[in-house]
Structure formats: C-alpha cells, structure tokens
Backbone as CSV, one residue per row, in Angstrom:
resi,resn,N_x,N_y,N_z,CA_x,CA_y,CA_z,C_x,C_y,C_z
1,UNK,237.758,-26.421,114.790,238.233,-27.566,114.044,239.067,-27.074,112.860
2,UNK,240.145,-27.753,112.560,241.057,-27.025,111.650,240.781,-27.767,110.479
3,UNK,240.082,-27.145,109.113,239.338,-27.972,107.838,240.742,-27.547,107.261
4,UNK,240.424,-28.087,105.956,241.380,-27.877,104.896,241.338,-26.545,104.598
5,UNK,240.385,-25.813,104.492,240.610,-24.257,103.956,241.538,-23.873,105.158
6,UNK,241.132,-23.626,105.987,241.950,-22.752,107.355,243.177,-23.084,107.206
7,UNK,243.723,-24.299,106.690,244.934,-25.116,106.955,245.600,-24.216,105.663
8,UNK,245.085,-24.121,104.581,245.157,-23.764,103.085,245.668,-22.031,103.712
9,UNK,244.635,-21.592,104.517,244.660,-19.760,104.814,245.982,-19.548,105.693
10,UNK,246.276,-20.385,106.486,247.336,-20.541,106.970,248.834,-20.475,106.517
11,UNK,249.048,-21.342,105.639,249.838,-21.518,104.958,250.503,-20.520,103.919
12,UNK,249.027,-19.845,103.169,249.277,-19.234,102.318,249.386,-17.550,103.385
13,UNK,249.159,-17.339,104.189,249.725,-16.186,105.330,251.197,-16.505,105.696
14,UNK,251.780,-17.790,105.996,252.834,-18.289,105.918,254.055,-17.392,104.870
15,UNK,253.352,-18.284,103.704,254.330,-17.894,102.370,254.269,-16.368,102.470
16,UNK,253.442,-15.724,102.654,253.856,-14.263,101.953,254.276,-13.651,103.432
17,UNK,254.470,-13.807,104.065,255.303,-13.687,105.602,256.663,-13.736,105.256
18,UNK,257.253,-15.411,105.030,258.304,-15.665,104.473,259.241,-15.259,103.194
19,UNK,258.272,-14.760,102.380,258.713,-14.106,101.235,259.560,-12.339,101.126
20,UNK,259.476,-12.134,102.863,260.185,-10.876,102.807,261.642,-11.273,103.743
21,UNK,262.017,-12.639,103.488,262.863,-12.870,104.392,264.077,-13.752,103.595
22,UNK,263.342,-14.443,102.768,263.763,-14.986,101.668,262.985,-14.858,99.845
23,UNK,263.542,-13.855,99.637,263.164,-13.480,98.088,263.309,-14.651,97.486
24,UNK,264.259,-15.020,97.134,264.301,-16.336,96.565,264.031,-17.822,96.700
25,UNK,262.885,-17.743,97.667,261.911,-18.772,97.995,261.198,-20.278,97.061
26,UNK,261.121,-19.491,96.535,260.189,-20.075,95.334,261.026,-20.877,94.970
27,UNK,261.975,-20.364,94.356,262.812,-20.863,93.286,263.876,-22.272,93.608
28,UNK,263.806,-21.905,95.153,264.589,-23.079,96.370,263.327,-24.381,96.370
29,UNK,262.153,-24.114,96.358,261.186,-25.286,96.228,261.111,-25.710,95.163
30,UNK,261.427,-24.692,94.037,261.472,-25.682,92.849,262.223,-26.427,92.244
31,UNK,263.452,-26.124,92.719,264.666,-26.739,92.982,264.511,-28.256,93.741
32,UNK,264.141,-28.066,94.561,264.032,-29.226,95.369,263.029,-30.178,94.667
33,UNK,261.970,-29.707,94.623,260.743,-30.509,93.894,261.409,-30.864,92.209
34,UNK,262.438,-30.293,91.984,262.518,-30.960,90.354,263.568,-32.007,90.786
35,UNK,264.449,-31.836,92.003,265.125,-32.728,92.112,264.577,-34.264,92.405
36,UNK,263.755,-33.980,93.280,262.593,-35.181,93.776,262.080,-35.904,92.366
37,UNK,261.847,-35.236,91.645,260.559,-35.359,89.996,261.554,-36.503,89.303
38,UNK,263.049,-35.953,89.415,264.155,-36.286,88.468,264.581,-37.677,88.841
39,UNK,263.891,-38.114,90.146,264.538,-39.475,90.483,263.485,-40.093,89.622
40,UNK,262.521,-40.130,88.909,261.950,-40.872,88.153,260.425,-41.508,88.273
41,UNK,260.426,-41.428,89.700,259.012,-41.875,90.311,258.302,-41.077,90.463
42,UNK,256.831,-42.068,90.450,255.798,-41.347,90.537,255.487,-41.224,91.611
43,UNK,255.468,-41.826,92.514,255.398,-41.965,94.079,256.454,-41.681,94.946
44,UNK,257.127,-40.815,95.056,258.098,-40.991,95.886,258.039,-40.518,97.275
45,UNK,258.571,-41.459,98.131,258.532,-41.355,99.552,259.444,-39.857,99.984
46,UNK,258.844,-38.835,100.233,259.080,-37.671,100.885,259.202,-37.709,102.582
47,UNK,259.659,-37.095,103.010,259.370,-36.487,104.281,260.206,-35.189,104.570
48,UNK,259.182,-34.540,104.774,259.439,-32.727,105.079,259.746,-32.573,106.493
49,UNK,261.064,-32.345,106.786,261.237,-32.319,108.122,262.119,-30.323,108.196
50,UNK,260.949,-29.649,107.603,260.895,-28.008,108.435,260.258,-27.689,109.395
51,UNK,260.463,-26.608,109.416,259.414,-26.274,110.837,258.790,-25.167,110.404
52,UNK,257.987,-25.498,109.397,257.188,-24.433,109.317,255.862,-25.144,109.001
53,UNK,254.381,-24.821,108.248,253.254,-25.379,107.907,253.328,-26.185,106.900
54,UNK,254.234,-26.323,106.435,254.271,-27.675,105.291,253.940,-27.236,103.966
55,UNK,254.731,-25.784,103.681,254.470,-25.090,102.496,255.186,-25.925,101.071
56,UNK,256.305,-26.734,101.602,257.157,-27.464,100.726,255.935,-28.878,100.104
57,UNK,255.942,-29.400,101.524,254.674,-30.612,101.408,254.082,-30.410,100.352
58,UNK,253.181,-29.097,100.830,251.802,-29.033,99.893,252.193,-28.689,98.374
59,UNK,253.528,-28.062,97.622,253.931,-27.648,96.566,254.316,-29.022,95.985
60,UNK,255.111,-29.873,97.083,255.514,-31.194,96.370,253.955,-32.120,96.072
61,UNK,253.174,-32.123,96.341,251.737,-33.033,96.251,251.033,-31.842,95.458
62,UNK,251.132,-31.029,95.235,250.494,-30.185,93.778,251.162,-30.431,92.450
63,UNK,252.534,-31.058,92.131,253.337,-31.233,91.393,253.307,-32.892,91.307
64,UNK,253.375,-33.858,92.202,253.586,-34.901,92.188,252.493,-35.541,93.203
65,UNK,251.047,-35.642,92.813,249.822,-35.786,93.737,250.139,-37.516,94.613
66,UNK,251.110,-38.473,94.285,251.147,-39.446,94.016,252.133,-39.707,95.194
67,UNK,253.197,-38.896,95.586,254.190,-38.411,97.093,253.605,-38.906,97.969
C-alpha cells in the first residue's frame, strides 16, 4: 500500500536523482511557485502536468497549503 511516507521517500529519491541533471532545479520551482504566490490568491487552482512524482505539487502545497 503506498502511505504518505513511501510517497514522501519516493519523491525525495526523485529530487536528488534529478539534481545531477539539472543543477538549477530548485531555483526553476521557485520561480514558478513565486509566480503562482504573485497572482494574489490564496487558493489557487494549480495543475502539474510533469511527468515526474509531483515534486513541483508537493513544494507548491508546502508554500501555499490552500492550492
């Protein structure tokens, strides 16, 4: 059964996978997520359409729980 931790262990095996492929990772989500922040809402309707585990998702709902 896939709980939230496994989903969490996943993800975070993900990121540091990805992080030798794109150094400047981080800095592209935060980019994005301040752009999202900047429209003003607290809720704003997202949809993450990557193909990866939803590393963006989970950074945008740690920043903006309300997405």
């Amino acid at each position: 059964m896939l709980t939230h931790d496994v989903a969490h262990e996943w993800i975070t095996r993900w990121d540091r996978q990805q992080e030798g492929y794109l150094p400047d990772r981080e800095e592209r989500f935060t980019a994005l997520i301040d752009a999202v922040e900047a429209a003003g809402r607290p809720d704003p309707l997202v949809v993450d359409l990557g193909c990866g585990p939803g590393s963006l998702a989970a950074r945008l709902l740690d920043r903006l729980p309300e997405a």
